[in-house]
CSV table of C-alpha atoms in Angstrom, one decimal:
chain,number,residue,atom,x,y,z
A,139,UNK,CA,45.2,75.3,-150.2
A,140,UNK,CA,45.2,73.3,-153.5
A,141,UNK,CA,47.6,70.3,-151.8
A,142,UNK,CA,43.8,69.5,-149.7
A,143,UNK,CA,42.3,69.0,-153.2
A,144,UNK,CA,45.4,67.6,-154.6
A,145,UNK,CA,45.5,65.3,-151.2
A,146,UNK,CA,41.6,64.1,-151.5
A,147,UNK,CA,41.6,63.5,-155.3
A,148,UNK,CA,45.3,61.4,-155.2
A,149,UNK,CA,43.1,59.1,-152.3
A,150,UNK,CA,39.7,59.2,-154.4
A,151,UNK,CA,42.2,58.1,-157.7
A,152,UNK,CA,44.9,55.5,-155.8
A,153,UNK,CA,43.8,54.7,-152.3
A,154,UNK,CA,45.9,53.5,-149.6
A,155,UNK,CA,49.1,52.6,-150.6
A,156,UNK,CA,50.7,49.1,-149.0
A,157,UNK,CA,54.4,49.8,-149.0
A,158,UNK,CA,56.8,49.9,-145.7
A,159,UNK,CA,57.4,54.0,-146.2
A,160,UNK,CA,54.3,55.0,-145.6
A,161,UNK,CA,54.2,57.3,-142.6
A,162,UNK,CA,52.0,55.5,-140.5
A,163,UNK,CA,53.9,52.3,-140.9
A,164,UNK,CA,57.0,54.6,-139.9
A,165,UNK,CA,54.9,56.1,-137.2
A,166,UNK,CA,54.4,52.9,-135.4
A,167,UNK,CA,58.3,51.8,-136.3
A,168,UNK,CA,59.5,54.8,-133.8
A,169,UNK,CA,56.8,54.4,-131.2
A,170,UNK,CA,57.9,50.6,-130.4
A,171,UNK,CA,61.1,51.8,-130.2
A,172,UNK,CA,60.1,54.8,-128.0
A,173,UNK,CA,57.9,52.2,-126.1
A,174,UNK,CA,61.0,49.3,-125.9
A,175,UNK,CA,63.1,52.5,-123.7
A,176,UNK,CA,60.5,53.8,-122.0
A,177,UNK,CA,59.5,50.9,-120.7
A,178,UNK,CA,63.0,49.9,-119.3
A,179,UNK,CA,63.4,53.4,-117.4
A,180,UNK,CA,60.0,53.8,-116.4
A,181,UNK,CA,59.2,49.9,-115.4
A,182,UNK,CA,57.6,50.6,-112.6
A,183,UNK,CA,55.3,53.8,-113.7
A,184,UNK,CA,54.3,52.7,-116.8
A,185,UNK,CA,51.6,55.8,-117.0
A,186,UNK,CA,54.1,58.2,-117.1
A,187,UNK,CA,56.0,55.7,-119.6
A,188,UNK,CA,53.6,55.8,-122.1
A,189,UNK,CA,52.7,60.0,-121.5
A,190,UNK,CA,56.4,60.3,-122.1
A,191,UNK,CA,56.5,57.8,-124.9
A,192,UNK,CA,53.5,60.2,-126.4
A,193,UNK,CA,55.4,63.1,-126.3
A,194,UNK,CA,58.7,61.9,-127.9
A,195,UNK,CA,56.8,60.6,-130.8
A,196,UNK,CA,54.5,63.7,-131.2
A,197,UNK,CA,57.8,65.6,-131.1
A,198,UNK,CA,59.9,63.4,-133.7
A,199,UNK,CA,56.8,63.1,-135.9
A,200,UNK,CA,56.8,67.0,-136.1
A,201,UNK,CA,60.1,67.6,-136.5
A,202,UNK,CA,60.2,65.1,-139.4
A,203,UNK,CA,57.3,66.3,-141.4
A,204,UNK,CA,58.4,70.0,-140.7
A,205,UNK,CA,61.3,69.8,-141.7
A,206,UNK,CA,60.5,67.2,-145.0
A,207,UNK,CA,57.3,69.9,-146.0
A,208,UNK,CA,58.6,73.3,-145.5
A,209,UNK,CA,62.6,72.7,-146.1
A,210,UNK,CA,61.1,71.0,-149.4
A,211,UNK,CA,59.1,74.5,-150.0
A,212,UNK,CA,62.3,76.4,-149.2
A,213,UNK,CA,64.3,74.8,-152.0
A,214,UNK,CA,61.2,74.5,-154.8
A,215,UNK,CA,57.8,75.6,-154.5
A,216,UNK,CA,56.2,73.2,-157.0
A,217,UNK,CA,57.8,70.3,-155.0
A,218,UNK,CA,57.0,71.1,-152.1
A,219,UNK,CA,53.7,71.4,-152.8
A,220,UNK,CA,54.1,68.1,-154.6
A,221,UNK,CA,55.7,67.0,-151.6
A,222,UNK,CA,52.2,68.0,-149.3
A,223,UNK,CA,49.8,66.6,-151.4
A,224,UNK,CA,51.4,63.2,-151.0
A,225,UNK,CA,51.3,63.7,-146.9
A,226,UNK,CA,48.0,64.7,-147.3
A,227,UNK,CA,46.9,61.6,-149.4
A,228,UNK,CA,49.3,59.7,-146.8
A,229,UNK,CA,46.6,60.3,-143.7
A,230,UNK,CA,43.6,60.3,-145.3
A,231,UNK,CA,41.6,56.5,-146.5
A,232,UNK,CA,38.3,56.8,-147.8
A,233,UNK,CA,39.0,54.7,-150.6
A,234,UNK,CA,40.9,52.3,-148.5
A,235,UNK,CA,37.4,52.2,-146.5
A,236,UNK,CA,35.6,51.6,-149.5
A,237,UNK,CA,37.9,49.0,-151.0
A,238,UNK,CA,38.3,46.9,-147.7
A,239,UNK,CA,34.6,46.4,-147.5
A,240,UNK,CA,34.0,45.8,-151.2
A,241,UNK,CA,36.8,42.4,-150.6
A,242,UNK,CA,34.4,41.6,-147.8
A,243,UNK,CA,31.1,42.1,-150.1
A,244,UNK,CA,32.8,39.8,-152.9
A,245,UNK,CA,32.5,36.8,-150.7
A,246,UNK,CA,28.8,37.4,-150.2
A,247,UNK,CA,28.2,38.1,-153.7
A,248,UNK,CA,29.7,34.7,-154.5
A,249,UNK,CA,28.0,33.1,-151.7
A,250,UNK,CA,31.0,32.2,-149.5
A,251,UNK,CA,30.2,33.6,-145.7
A,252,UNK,CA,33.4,31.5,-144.9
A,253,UNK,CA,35.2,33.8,-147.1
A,254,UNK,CA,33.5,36.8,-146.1
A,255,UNK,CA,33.8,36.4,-142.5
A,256,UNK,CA,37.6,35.4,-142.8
A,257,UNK,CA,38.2,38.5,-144.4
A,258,UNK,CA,36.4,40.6,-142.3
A,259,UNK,CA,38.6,39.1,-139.5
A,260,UNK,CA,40.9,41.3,-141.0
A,261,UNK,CA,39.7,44.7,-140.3
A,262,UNK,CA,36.9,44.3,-137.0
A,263,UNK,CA,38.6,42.5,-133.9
A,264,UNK,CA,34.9,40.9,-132.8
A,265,UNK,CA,35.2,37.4,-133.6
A,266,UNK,CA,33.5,36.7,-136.8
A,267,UNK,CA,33.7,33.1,-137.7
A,268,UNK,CA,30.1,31.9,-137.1
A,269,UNK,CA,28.1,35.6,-138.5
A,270,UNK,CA,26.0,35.3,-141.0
A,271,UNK,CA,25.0,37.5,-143.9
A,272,UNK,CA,23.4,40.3,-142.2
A,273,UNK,CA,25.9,40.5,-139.4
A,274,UNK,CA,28.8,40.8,-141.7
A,275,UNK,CA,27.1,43.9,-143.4
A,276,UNK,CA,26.3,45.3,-140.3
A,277,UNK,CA,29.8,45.2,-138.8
A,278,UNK,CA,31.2,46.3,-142.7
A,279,UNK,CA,28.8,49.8,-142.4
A,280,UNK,CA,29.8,50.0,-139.0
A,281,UNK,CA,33.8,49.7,-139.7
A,282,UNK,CA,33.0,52.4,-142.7
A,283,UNK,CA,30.8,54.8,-140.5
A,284,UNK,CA,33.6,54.6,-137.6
A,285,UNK,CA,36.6,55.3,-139.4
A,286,UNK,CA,35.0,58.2,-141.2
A,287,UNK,CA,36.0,60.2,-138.1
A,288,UNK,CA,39.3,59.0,-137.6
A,289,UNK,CA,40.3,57.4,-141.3
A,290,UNK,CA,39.1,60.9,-143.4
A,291,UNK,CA,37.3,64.1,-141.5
A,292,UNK,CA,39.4,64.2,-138.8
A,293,UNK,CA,42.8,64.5,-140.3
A,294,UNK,CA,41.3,67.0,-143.1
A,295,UNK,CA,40.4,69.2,-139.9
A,296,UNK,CA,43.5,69.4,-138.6
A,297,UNK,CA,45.1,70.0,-142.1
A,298,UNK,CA,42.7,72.8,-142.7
A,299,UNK,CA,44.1,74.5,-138.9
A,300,UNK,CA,48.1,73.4,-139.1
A,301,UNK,CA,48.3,71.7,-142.9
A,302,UNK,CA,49.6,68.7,-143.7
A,303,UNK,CA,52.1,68.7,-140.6
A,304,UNK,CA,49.0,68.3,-138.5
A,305,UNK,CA,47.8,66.4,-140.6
A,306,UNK,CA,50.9,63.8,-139.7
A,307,UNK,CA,50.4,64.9,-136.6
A,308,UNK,CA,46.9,63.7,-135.8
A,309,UNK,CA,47.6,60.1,-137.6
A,310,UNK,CA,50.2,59.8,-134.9
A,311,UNK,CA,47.7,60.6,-132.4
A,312,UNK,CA,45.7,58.1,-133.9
A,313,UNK,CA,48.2,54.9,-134.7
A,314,UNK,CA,49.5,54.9,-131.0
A,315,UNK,CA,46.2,54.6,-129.8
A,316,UNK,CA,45.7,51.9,-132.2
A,317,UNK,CA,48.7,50.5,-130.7
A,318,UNK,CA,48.6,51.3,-127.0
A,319,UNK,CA,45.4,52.1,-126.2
A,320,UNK,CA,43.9,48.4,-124.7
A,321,UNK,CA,42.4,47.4,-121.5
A,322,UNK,CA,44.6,44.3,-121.2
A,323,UNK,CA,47.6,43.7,-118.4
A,324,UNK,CA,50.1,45.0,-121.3
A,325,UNK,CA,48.7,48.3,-122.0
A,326,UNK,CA,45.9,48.9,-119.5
A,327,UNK,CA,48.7,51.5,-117.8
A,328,UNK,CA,51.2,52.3,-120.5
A,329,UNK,CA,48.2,52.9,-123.3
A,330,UNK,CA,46.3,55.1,-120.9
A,331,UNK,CA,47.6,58.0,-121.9
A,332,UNK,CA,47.7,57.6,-125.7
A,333,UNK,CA,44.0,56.6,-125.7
A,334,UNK,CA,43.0,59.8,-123.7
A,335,UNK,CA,44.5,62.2,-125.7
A,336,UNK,CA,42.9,60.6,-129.0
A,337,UNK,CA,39.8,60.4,-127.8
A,338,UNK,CA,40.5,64.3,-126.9
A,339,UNK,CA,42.1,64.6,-130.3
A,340,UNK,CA,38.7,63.2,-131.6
A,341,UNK,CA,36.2,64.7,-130.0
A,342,UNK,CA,34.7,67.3,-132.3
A,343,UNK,CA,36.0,65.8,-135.2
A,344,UNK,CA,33.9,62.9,-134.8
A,345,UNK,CA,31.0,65.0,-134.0
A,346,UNK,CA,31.8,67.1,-137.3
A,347,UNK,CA,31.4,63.8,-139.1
A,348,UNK,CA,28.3,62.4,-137.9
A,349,UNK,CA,26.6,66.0,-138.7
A,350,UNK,CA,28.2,66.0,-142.6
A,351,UNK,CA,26.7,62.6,-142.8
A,352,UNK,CA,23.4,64.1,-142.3
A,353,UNK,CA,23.9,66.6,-144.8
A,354,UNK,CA,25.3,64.4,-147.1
A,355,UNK,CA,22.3,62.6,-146.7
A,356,UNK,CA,20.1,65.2,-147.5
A,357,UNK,CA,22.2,65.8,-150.8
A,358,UNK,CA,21.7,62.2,-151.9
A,359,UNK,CA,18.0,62.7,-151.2
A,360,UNK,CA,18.3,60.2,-148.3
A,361,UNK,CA,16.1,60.3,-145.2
A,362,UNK,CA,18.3,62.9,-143.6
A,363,UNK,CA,15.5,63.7,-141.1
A,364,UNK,CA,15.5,60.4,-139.6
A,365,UNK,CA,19.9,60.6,-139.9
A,366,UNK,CA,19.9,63.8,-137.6
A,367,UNK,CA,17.1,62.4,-135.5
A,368,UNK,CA,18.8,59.0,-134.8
A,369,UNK,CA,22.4,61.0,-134.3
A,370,UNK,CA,20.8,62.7,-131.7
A,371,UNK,CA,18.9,60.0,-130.2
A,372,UNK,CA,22.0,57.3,-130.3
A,373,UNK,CA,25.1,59.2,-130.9
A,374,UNK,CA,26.3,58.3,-127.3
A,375,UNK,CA,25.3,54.5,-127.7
A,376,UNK,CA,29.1,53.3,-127.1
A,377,UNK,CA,31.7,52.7,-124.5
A,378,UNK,CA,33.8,55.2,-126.5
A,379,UNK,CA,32.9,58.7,-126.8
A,380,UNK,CA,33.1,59.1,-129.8
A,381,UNK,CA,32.6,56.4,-132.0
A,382,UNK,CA,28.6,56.5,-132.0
A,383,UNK,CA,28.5,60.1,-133.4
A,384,UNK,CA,29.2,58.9,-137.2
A,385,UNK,CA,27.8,55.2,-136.7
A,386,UNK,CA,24.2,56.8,-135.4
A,387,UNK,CA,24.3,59.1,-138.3
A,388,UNK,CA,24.6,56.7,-141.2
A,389,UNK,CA,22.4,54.3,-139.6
A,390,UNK,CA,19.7,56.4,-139.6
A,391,UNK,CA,20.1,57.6,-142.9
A,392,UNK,CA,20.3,53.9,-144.1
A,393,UNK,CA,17.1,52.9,-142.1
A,394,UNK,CA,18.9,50.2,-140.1
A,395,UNK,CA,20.2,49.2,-137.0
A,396,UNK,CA,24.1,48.7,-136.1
A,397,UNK,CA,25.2,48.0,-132.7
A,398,UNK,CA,24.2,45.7,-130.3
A,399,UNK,CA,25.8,42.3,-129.0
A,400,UNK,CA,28.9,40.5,-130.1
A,401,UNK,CA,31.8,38.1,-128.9
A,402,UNK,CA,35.4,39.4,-128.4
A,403,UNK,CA,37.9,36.5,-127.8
A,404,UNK,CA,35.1,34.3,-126.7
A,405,UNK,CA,33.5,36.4,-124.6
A,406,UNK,CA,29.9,37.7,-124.9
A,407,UNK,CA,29.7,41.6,-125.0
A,408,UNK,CA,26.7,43.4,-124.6
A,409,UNK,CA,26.4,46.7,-126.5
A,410,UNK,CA,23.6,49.2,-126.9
A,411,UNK,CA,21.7,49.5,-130.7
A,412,UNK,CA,22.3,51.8,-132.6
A,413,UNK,CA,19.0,52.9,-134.8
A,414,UNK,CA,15.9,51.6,-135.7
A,415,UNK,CA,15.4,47.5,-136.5
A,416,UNK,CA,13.3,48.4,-139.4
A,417,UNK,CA,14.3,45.4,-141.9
A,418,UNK,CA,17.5,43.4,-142.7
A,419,UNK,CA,20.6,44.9,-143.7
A,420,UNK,CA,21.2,44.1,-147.5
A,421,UNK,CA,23.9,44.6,-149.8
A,422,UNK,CA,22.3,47.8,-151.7
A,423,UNK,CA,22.9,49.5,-148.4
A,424,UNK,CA,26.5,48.8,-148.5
A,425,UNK,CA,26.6,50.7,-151.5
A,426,UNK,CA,24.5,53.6,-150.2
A,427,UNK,CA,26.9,53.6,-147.2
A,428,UNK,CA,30.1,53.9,-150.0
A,429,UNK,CA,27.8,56.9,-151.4
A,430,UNK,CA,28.0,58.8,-148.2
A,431,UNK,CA,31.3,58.2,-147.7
A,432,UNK,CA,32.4,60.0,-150.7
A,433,UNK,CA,30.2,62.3,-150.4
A,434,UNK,CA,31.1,63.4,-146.9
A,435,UNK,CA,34.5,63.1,-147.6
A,436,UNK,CA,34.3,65.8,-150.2
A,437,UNK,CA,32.2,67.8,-147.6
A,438,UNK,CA,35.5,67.5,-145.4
A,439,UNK,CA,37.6,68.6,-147.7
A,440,UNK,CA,35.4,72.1,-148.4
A,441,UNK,CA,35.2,71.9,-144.6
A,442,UNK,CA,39.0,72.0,-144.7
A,443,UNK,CA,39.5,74.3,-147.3
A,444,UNK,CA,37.3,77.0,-145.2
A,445,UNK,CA,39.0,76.4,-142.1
A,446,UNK,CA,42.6,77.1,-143.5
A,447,UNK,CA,41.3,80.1,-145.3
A,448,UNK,CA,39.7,81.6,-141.9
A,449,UNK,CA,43.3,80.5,-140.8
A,450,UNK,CA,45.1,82.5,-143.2
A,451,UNK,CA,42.7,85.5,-142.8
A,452,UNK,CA,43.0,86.2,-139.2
A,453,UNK,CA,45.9,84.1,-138.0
């Protein structure tokens, strides 16, 4: 149990690592490959390819950290505990949220919405190049809120029922989606698969989160009220169905509105709002929004803690 805390406090300390060993960069290494095959046998059913091309890296991905985790344990106790901690730290980012956004925010505190909207290019795929101040913050708080789910509470769930195996796991579940899982003429077949199962994967994970939003809320003496009431209200305001959960949450404990219309590629998308239009987004709630992100990731992690004690207690 004490790799979680070891896990959380190694991403609260160092964030996300940029090195070509990290296992989601070796993740998506083996599913191309898997893909490249699969593809070539299975030309003509490329649903089945990428099912198939699921499985196989689902498989190798357990296998790997199985065998990396517990073989470690077998030989020395302290490092393979050493050794879990790290994976643990490996598939969870709430720093790596925090510090992605704060680039962005640097711009705007400097004035330069050039700057800020190229680097936001970086980590939204709506095109950003003629936002202004207000829509850059909005889709900032909306990246954070999203990948609270996927990024931190969701991994730690799955660490707390299987460890940090799952852990590995579920970020596999997650990267091939990020990979596969697009409605264009490449991947509209072969990603099907992949992005059904992580939205699956997902599902009460990302519920989870928008609900430990609201109580972070209420710890930081936000309007939690209004965060639970807008969850409810919105928390089905998107095409996915599961990315509105976390995203209503914070925007109603922040008191604005996220959501709504934006161009992809050139091409105007209408969304749904999500919460109330009750002023303009500033940069103080950027700062809130880091607040309860820390916050609710250390309500994940206790979340995790109880759910592999409950584990170890009746499994």
């Amino acid at each position: 149990m004490l790799e979680i805390i070891f896990g959380v406090i190694a991403d609260f300390i160092v964030g996300e690592p940029e090195n070509p060993v990290h296992p989601v960069r070796i993740i998506g290494f083996i599913a191309r490959k898997v893909e490249k095959r699969s593809r070539k046998l299975l030309k003509n059913h490329l649903k089945i390819a990428g099912g198939i091309t699921w499985c196989i890296v689902i498989l190798i991905t357990w296998a790997i950290g199985y065998f990396l985790i517990y073989g470690t344990y077998f030989m020395n106790y302290y490092l393979g505990f050493l050794i879990a901690g790290v994976f643990i730290y490996f598939c969870i980012s709430a720093k790596g949220l925090k510090v992605e956004g704060f680039k962005v925010l640097e711009y705007l505190r400097n004035g330069d919405i050039e700057g800020a909207s190229k680097r936001l290019s970086y980590i939204v795929g709506r095109d950003t190049k003629n936002l202004d101040e207000e829509a850059i913050l909005r889709a900032v708080i909306e990246t954070i809120a999203e990948n609270m789910s996927d990024g931190v509470i969701a991994p730690l769930i799955y660490i707390g029922i299987g460890g940090p195996v799952f852990g590995l796991i579920y970020k596999a579940v997650n990267t091939m989606d990020s990979m596969f899982g697009y409605k264009n003429d490449k991947y509209k077949d072969f990603g099907y698969f992949p992005a059904k199962l992580d939205d699956l994967f997902n599902f009460i994970p990302a519920r989870i989160t928008g609900l430990l939003i609201v109580l972070a809320s209420r710890i930081l003496k936000l309007d939690w009220r209004e965060s639970y009431r807008i969850y409810k209200r919105d928390r089905l305001n998107h095409s996915s169905p599961n990315s509105a959960h976390p995203e209503a949450a914070m925007a109603g404990a922040l008191g604005i509105q996220l959501g709504g219309t934006n161009y992809y590629f050139g091409k105007k998308v209408i969304k749904p709002t999500i919460g109330d239009d009750l002023g303009r987004i500033k940069v103080n709630h950027f700062d809130t929004c880091v607040k309860i992100l820390y916050l609710t990731t250390v309500l994940g992690a206790v979340l995790s803690l109880i759910i592999k004690l409950l584990m170890c207690l009746f499994l």
